[in-house]
Amino acid sequence: MPDEVERGLAAYRAGDVAEARILLTTLAGAGRTAVSGHAAMALAGVELGENGLGDSCRAWLEQVAAGEDPWLGPLAAVMLAPGFRTSLDEDGTLLRSLAAQLTGDPDKARNGFEQAASAHDGTDAGDLANILLGNLLIQSGDRDAALRPLNDAREMCDGLLAGYAGHLEGHVLIGQGEADRASRVLEYARGEAHPRRCGSKGLYPWIAVRFGELLAGDTFSVDLVYEQVENSGVSEGTVVREPFEAALDHEISCPALVDIGFHLFPAKFEPVHAGLERLKTWSDERYERGRRLVLALHDFVEDWRGEERTRGLAELREKLDLPEPR
C-alpha cells in the first residue's frame, strides 16, 4: 500500500474519519495511478465500515474495477456484483472483516473471515468467507495456505463465487509451477464467471486476461492448448488469442493487458503502445507484466512472410528494450 494512502488510513484507525476522507479523496481524484486506485479502495473500505455496501461505497469500487491492479480490480468487481450481496452473512461479520482488510487491519480481517467460515460452513456465506480469507492470505504472502480454502470454496459453489475462487486459486498454482493445473482451474473459472452465468460483467475480463497470460507464456507445455488444437483444428495462436478477444467490450472493467494481447495479433501497434502507457502510469510492476506479455506473444506475431508485421514488432521490442526471443 502506498505511504500516502497509509497516512490517510492511519487517521481513520485513530478515529478521525473526516480527516481520513479528505486525505484519501484527494489522492483518489489525482488520476489513473496506483496511488489513486489504492486510495479509492481504501475509501471503499471506510464507507463499508461506516455505512455498509451503499452508493458511496460502490462509487469508489467502480473506480477501482476500472483500474489496473490485478488484486484490487477483481475484488472490486466481485463486490459490485449482485451475487456478492446475496452471499453475505446476516450478522455482518464478512462486511466488517472486509472493511478491516481494506482499511489496513489484516489481523482483524483474518479473524473475522475464519470465524465466518466456521460459523457458516456449507453455505454461500461460508464459501465467500473462505474466498476472502484466501485472497487475504495471498496478499499477506502465505500463498500455500490460501490454496485449501480457495479450492474448497470453488468445489462447493458456482457462478460468481466459483469464478473468483478459481481466479485466485489459478494464481497460486501458477506460482507453484503448476501451469497445467492452473489452466484447467482458470478455464473453469472463466466459464463460471461468464456474464450469462453469473449475472455480472466485471470479473470476467480479469479471469480471461490471467488465462490468456498463462497460455501465452506456457503455450507448448499446457495440455489444454494441445487438446483445443487437436479437437477444433485451430492453431496455437488462435487458442492463445481467444481469451483476450473474449475479454473485450466489457463496461465495468477492461484491463490494458486485454488491448496488448488482442491487438498484437493483427499487429495494430497503436493500441498496444496506449495500453503499455496506461500500465506504466499505474505502476512499474503492471508495466513489466505488459512487457513480458509482448515477449511471450512474439512467436505468434512475427512472420517472415509479412515483413510489415515483423518490422513493427521489432520496433516495438526495441522501444521496450526487450531481449531477442530465444
CSV table of C-alpha atoms in Angstrom, one decimal:
chain,number,residue,atom,x,y,z
A,1,MET,CA,0.0,0.0,0.0
A,2,PRO,CA,1.4,3.4,-0.9
A,3,ASP,CA,2.7,5.5,2.0
A,4,GLU,CA,0.3,8.4,1.2
A,5,VAL,CA,-2.7,6.1,1.4
A,6,GLU,CA,-1.4,4.5,4.6
A,7,ARG,CA,-1.3,8.0,6.2
A,8,GLY,CA,-5.0,8.5,5.4
A,9,LEU,CA,-5.9,5.1,6.8
A,10,ALA,CA,-3.9,5.8,10.0
A,11,ALA,CA,-6.1,8.8,10.6
A,12,TYR,CA,-9.2,6.6,10.1
A,13,ARG,CA,-7.9,3.9,12.5
A,14,ALA,CA,-7.2,6.7,15.0
A,15,GLY,CA,-10.9,7.7,14.8
A,16,ASP,CA,-10.6,10.8,12.6
A,17,VAL,CA,-12.9,9.7,9.9
A,18,ALA,CA,-13.4,13.2,8.4
A,19,GLU,CA,-9.6,13.7,8.1
A,20,ALA,CA,-9.2,10.3,6.5
A,21,ARG,CA,-11.9,11.0,3.9
A,22,ILE,CA,-10.3,14.4,3.0
A,23,LEU,CA,-6.8,12.9,2.6
A,24,LEU,CA,-8.0,9.8,0.6
A,25,THR,CA,-10.4,11.6,-1.6
A,26,THR,CA,-7.7,14.0,-2.7
A,27,LEU,CA,-5.4,11.0,-3.6
A,28,ALA,CA,-8.2,9.1,-5.3
A,29,GLY,CA,-9.0,12.0,-7.6
A,30,ALA,CA,-5.4,12.5,-8.7
A,31,GLY,CA,-5.7,10.4,-11.9
A,32,ARG,CA,-5.3,6.8,-13.1
A,33,THR,CA,-2.4,5.7,-11.0
A,34,ALA,CA,-1.6,3.0,-8.4
A,35,VAL,CA,-1.9,5.6,-5.6
A,36,SER,CA,-5.3,6.8,-6.7
A,37,GLY,CA,-6.5,3.2,-7.1
A,38,HIS,CA,-5.4,2.2,-3.6
A,39,ALA,CA,-6.9,5.4,-2.2
A,40,ALA,CA,-10.2,4.6,-3.9
A,41,MET,CA,-10.2,1.1,-2.4
A,42,ALA,CA,-9.3,2.5,1.0
A,43,LEU,CA,-12.3,4.9,0.7
A,44,ALA,CA,-14.5,2.0,-0.2
A,45,GLY,CA,-13.3,0.3,3.0
A,46,VAL,CA,-14.1,3.4,5.0
A,47,GLU,CA,-17.6,3.7,3.6
A,48,LEU,CA,-18.1,-0.1,4.0
A,49,GLY,CA,-17.2,0.2,7.7
A,50,GLU,CA,-19.3,3.4,8.3
A,51,ASN,CA,-22.3,3.0,6.0
A,52,GLY,CA,-22.3,-0.6,4.6
A,53,LEU,CA,-22.3,-1.5,0.9
A,54,GLY,CA,-24.2,1.6,-0.2
A,55,ASP,CA,-23.9,4.0,-3.0
A,56,SER,CA,-21.0,5.9,-1.5
A,57,CYS,CA,-19.0,2.6,-1.3
A,58,ARG,CA,-20.0,1.4,-4.7
A,59,ALA,CA,-18.9,4.7,-6.4
A,60,TRP,CA,-15.3,4.1,-5.2
A,61,LEU,CA,-15.5,0.4,-6.1
A,62,GLU,CA,-16.4,1.3,-9.7
A,63,GLN,CA,-13.2,3.4,-10.0
A,64,VAL,CA,-11.1,0.5,-8.7
A,65,ALA,CA,-12.7,-2.0,-11.0
A,66,ALA,CA,-11.8,0.2,-14.0
A,67,GLY,CA,-8.1,0.3,-12.9
A,68,GLU,CA,-5.2,-1.9,-13.5
A,69,ASP,CA,-4.4,-3.6,-10.1
A,70,PRO,CA,-4.8,-7.4,-10.5
A,71,TRP,CA,-5.9,-7.8,-6.9
A,72,LEU,CA,-8.0,-4.8,-6.2
A,73,GLY,CA,-9.7,-4.7,-9.6
A,74,PRO,CA,-11.2,-8.2,-9.4
A,75,LEU,CA,-12.2,-7.8,-5.8
A,76,ALA,CA,-13.9,-4.6,-6.5
A,77,ALA,CA,-15.7,-6.2,-9.5
A,78,VAL,CA,-16.9,-9.0,-7.3
A,79,MET,CA,-18.1,-6.6,-4.6
A,80,LEU,CA,-20.2,-4.8,-7.2
A,81,ALA,CA,-21.9,-7.9,-8.4
A,82,PRO,CA,-25.4,-8.9,-7.2
A,83,GLY,CA,-24.1,-12.4,-6.2
A,84,PHE,CA,-21.8,-10.8,-3.6
A,85,ARG,CA,-24.6,-9.1,-1.7
A,86,THR,CA,-26.8,-12.2,-1.7
A,87,SER,CA,-23.9,-14.3,-0.3
A,88,LEU,CA,-23.2,-12.2,2.8
A,89,ASP,CA,-23.9,-13.4,6.3
A,90,GLU,CA,-26.8,-11.8,8.2
A,91,ASP,CA,-24.8,-10.8,11.2
A,92,GLY,CA,-22.4,-8.6,9.1
A,93,THR,CA,-19.2,-10.3,10.1
A,94,LEU,CA,-18.0,-10.6,6.5
A,95,LEU,CA,-18.6,-6.9,5.7
A,96,ARG,CA,-16.9,-5.8,8.9
A,97,SER,CA,-13.9,-8.0,8.3
A,98,LEU,CA,-13.6,-6.9,4.7
A,99,ALA,CA,-13.7,-3.3,5.8
A,100,ALA,CA,-10.9,-4.1,8.2
A,101,GLN,CA,-8.8,-5.5,5.4
A,102,LEU,CA,-9.4,-2.6,3.1
A,103,THR,CA,-8.5,-0.1,5.9
A,104,GLY,CA,-5.3,-1.8,6.9
A,105,ASP,CA,-6.1,-4.2,9.7
A,106,PRO,CA,-5.3,-7.6,8.3
A,107,ASP,CA,-5.3,-9.4,11.7
A,108,LYS,CA,-8.9,-8.3,12.5
A,109,ALA,CA,-9.9,-9.2,8.9
A,110,ARG,CA,-8.4,-12.7,9.1
A,111,ASN,CA,-10.0,-13.5,12.5
A,112,GLY,CA,-13.4,-12.4,11.1
A,113,PHE,CA,-13.1,-14.4,7.9
A,114,GLU,CA,-12.1,-17.5,9.8
A,115,GLN,CA,-14.9,-17.1,12.2
A,116,ALA,CA,-17.5,-16.7,9.4
A,117,ALA,CA,-16.1,-19.7,7.5
A,118,SER,CA,-16.6,-21.9,10.6
A,119,ALA,CA,-20.0,-20.5,11.6
A,120,HIS,CA,-21.4,-20.7,8.1
A,121,ASP,CA,-19.8,-23.8,6.8
A,122,GLY,CA,-21.7,-25.4,3.8
A,123,THR,CA,-23.5,-22.1,2.9
A,124,ASP,CA,-22.8,-19.3,0.4
A,125,ALA,CA,-21.6,-17.1,3.2
A,126,GLY,CA,-19.1,-19.8,4.3
A,127,ASP,CA,-17.8,-20.1,0.8
A,128,LEU,CA,-17.4,-16.4,0.5
A,129,ALA,CA,-15.6,-16.3,3.8
A,130,ASN,CA,-13.1,-18.9,2.5
A,131,ILE,CA,-12.6,-17.0,-0.7
A,132,LEU,CA,-12.0,-13.7,1.1
A,133,LEU,CA,-9.7,-15.5,3.5
A,134,GLY,CA,-7.7,-17.0,0.6
A,135,ASN,CA,-7.4,-13.5,-1.0
A,136,LEU,CA,-6.1,-12.1,2.2
A,137,LEU,CA,-3.6,-14.9,2.7
A,138,ILE,CA,-2.2,-14.5,-0.8
A,139,GLN,CA,-1.8,-10.7,-0.3
A,140,SER,CA,-0.1,-11.4,3.1
A,141,GLY,CA,2.4,-13.7,1.4
A,142,ASP,CA,1.1,-17.0,2.6
A,143,ARG,CA,0.0,-18.4,-0.8
A,144,ASP,CA,0.3,-22.1,0.0
A,145,ALA,CA,-2.1,-21.7,3.0
A,146,ALA,CA,-4.5,-19.9,0.7
A,147,LEU,CA,-4.9,-22.9,-1.6
A,148,ARG,CA,-7.1,-25.0,0.6
A,149,PRO,CA,-9.9,-22.5,1.4
A,150,LEU,CA,-9.9,-21.4,-2.2
A,151,ASN,CA,-10.1,-25.0,-3.6
A,152,ASP,CA,-12.8,-25.9,-1.0
A,153,ALA,CA,-14.9,-22.9,-2.0
A,154,ARG,CA,-14.5,-23.4,-5.7
A,155,GLU,CA,-15.7,-27.0,-5.5
A,156,MET,CA,-18.7,-26.1,-3.3
A,157,CYS,CA,-20.1,-23.1,-5.1
A,158,ASP,CA,-20.8,-22.0,-8.6
A,159,GLY,CA,-21.2,-18.8,-10.6
A,160,LEU,CA,-19.6,-15.6,-9.4
A,161,LEU,CA,-18.0,-17.2,-6.2
A,162,ALA,CA,-16.6,-20.2,-8.1
A,163,GLY,CA,-15.2,-17.9,-10.7
A,164,TYR,CA,-13.4,-15.6,-8.2
A,165,ALA,CA,-12.2,-18.6,-6.2
A,166,GLY,CA,-10.8,-20.2,-9.4
A,167,HIS,CA,-9.1,-16.9,-10.4
A,168,LEU,CA,-7.3,-16.8,-7.1
A,169,GLU,CA,-6.5,-20.5,-7.0
A,170,GLY,CA,-5.1,-20.3,-10.5
A,171,HIS,CA,-2.7,-17.6,-9.4
A,172,VAL,CA,-1.4,-19.8,-6.6
A,173,LEU,CA,-1.0,-22.7,-8.9
A,174,ILE,CA,1.0,-20.6,-11.4
A,175,GLY,CA,3.3,-19.5,-8.6
A,176,GLN,CA,3.8,-23.2,-7.7
A,177,GLY,CA,4.8,-24.0,-11.2
A,178,GLU,CA,1.6,-26.0,-11.9
A,179,ALA,CA,0.8,-24.4,-15.2
A,180,ASP,CA,-1.3,-27.3,-16.5
A,181,ARG,CA,-3.5,-27.5,-13.4
A,182,ALA,CA,-3.8,-23.7,-13.3
A,183,SER,CA,-5.0,-23.7,-16.9
A,184,ARG,CA,-7.8,-26.1,-16.0
A,185,VAL,CA,-8.8,-24.1,-13.0
A,186,LEU,CA,-8.8,-20.8,-14.9
A,187,GLU,CA,-10.7,-22.3,-17.8
A,188,TYR,CA,-13.4,-23.5,-15.3
A,189,ALA,CA,-13.4,-20.1,-13.5
A,190,ARG,CA,-13.8,-18.2,-16.8
A,191,GLY,CA,-16.9,-20.3,-17.6
A,192,GLU,CA,-18.4,-19.8,-14.1
A,193,ALA,CA,-17.8,-16.0,-14.3
A,194,HIS,CA,-19.3,-15.6,-17.7
A,195,PRO,CA,-21.9,-12.8,-17.6
A,196,ARG,CA,-24.6,-15.0,-18.8
A,197,ARG,CA,-24.0,-17.4,-15.9
A,198,CYS,CA,-23.2,-15.1,-13.0
A,199,GLY,CA,-25.2,-12.0,-14.0
A,200,SER,CA,-22.2,-9.6,-13.8
A,201,LYS,CA,-19.7,-8.4,-16.4
A,202,GLY,CA,-17.0,-7.1,-14.1
A,203,LEU,CA,-15.0,-10.2,-13.1
A,204,TYR,CA,-14.9,-12.0,-16.4
A,205,PRO,CA,-12.2,-9.8,-18.1
A,206,TRP,CA,-9.8,-10.3,-15.2
A,207,ILE,CA,-10.0,-14.0,-15.4
A,208,ALA,CA,-9.8,-14.1,-19.2
A,209,VAL,CA,-6.6,-12.0,-19.1
A,210,ARG,CA,-5.0,-14.2,-16.4
A,211,PHE,CA,-5.9,-17.2,-18.5
A,212,GLY,CA,-4.5,-15.6,-21.7
A,213,GLU,CA,-1.3,-14.7,-20.0
A,214,LEU,CA,-0.8,-18.2,-18.8
A,215,LEU,CA,-1.4,-19.7,-22.3
A,216,ALA,CA,0.9,-17.1,-23.9
A,217,GLY,CA,3.7,-18.0,-21.5
A,218,ASP,CA,3.4,-21.8,-21.5
A,219,THR,CA,1.7,-22.5,-24.8
A,220,PHE,CA,3.6,-25.6,-25.8
A,221,SER,CA,3.6,-27.2,-22.3
A,222,VAL,CA,-0.1,-26.8,-21.4
A,223,ASP,CA,-2.1,-29.8,-22.4
A,224,LEU,CA,-5.3,-27.7,-22.8
A,225,VAL,CA,-3.8,-25.9,-25.7
A,226,TYR,CA,-2.8,-29.1,-27.5
A,227,GLU,CA,-6.3,-30.5,-26.9
A,228,GLN,CA,-8.0,-27.5,-28.4
A,229,VAL,CA,-5.7,-27.5,-31.4
A,230,GLU,CA,-6.5,-31.2,-32.0
A,231,ASN,CA,-10.2,-31.1,-31.3
A,232,SER,CA,-11.0,-27.9,-33.0
A,233,GLY,CA,-8.5,-27.8,-35.8
A,234,VAL,CA,-7.2,-24.4,-35.0
A,235,SER,CA,-3.7,-23.0,-34.5
A,236,GLU,CA,-2.0,-22.4,-31.2
A,237,GLY,CA,-2.1,-18.7,-31.9
A,238,THR,CA,-5.9,-18.9,-32.1
A,239,VAL,CA,-6.2,-20.6,-28.8
A,240,VAL,CA,-3.9,-18.1,-27.1
A,241,ARG,CA,-5.7,-15.1,-28.7
A,242,GLU,CA,-9.2,-16.2,-27.8
A,243,PRO,CA,-9.2,-15.2,-24.1
A,244,PHE,CA,-8.0,-11.7,-24.9
A,245,GLU,CA,-10.7,-11.4,-27.6
A,246,ALA,CA,-13.3,-12.6,-25.2
A,247,ALA,CA,-12.3,-10.0,-22.6
A,248,LEU,CA,-13.0,-7.1,-24.9
A,249,ASP,CA,-16.0,-4.8,-24.7
A,250,HIS,CA,-16.9,-5.1,-21.0
A,251,GLU,CA,-18.3,-2.0,-19.5
A,252,ILE,CA,-17.2,-2.3,-15.9
A,253,SER,CA,-13.6,-3.4,-16.2
A,254,CYS,CA,-11.2,-3.8,-19.1
A,255,PRO,CA,-7.5,-4.1,-18.1
A,256,ALA,CA,-5.0,-2.7,-20.5
A,257,LEU,CA,-3.5,-6.1,-20.9
A,258,VAL,CA,-6.6,-7.0,-22.9
A,259,ASP,CA,-5.6,-4.5,-25.6
A,260,ILE,CA,-2.0,-5.7,-25.7
A,261,GLY,CA,-2.9,-9.4,-26.0
A,262,PHE,CA,-5.6,-8.7,-28.6
A,263,HIS,CA,-4.0,-6.1,-30.8
A,264,LEU,CA,-0.6,-7.7,-31.1
A,265,PHE,CA,-2.1,-10.5,-33.3
A,266,PRO,CA,-3.4,-8.2,-36.1
A,267,ALA,CA,-0.3,-6.1,-35.5
A,268,LYS,CA,-2.1,-2.9,-34.7
A,269,PHE,CA,0.6,-1.4,-32.5
A,270,GLU,CA,-1.0,1.9,-31.6
A,271,PRO,CA,-3.5,0.3,-29.1
A,272,VAL,CA,-0.5,-1.7,-27.8
A,273,HIS,CA,1.5,1.4,-27.1
A,274,ALA,CA,-1.5,3.0,-25.5
A,275,GLY,CA,-2.1,0.0,-23.2
A,276,LEU,CA,1.6,0.0,-22.2
A,277,GLU,CA,1.5,3.7,-21.3
A,278,ARG,CA,-1.7,3.1,-19.3
A,279,LEU,CA,0.1,0.3,-17.4
A,280,LYS,CA,3.2,2.5,-16.8
A,281,THR,CA,1.2,5.3,-15.2
A,282,TRP,CA,-0.4,2.7,-13.0
A,283,SER,CA,2.8,1.1,-11.7
A,284,ASP,CA,6.1,-0.3,-12.8
A,285,GLU,CA,5.0,-3.8,-11.9
A,286,ARG,CA,2.0,-3.7,-14.1
A,287,TYR,CA,4.1,-2.3,-16.9
A,288,GLU,CA,6.5,-5.3,-16.5
A,289,ARG,CA,3.6,-7.6,-17.0
A,290,GLY,CA,2.8,-5.9,-20.3
A,291,ARG,CA,6.3,-6.1,-21.5
A,292,ARG,CA,6.5,-9.8,-20.6
A,293,LEU,CA,3.3,-10.4,-22.5
A,294,VAL,CA,4.7,-8.8,-25.6
A,295,LEU,CA,7.7,-11.0,-25.4
A,296,ALA,CA,5.6,-14.1,-24.8
A,297,LEU,CA,3.4,-13.4,-27.8
A,298,HIS,CA,6.4,-12.8,-30.1
A,299,ASP,CA,6.2,-16.2,-31.8
A,300,PHE,CA,2.6,-15.7,-32.7
A,301,VAL,CA,3.1,-12.3,-34.3
A,302,GLU,CA,6.4,-12.4,-36.0
A,303,ASP,CA,6.0,-13.9,-39.5
A,304,TRP,CA,8.8,-13.9,-42.1
A,305,ARG,CA,6.1,-13.8,-44.8
A,306,GLY,CA,4.8,-10.5,-43.5
A,307,GLU,CA,7.6,-8.0,-43.4
A,308,GLU,CA,5.5,-5.1,-42.2
A,309,ARG,CA,4.2,-7.1,-39.2
A,310,THR,CA,7.7,-8.3,-38.3
A,311,ARG,CA,9.2,-4.9,-38.7
A,312,GLY,CA,6.5,-3.3,-36.5
A,313,LEU,CA,7.1,-6.0,-33.8
A,314,ALA,CA,10.9,-5.4,-34.0
A,315,GLU,CA,10.3,-1.7,-33.5
A,316,LEU,CA,8.0,-2.3,-30.5
A,317,ARG,CA,10.6,-4.7,-28.9
A,318,GLU,CA,13.3,-2.1,-29.4
A,319,LYS,CA,11.3,0.7,-27.8
A,320,LEU,CA,10.5,-1.6,-24.9
A,321,ASP,CA,14.2,-2.6,-24.6
A,322,LEU,CA,13.2,-6.3,-24.7
A,323,PRO,CA,15.7,-9.0,-25.4
A,324,GLU,CA,15.7,-11.1,-28.6
A,325,PRO,CA,13.4,-14.1,-28.0
A,326,ARG,CA,15.2,-17.4,-27.9
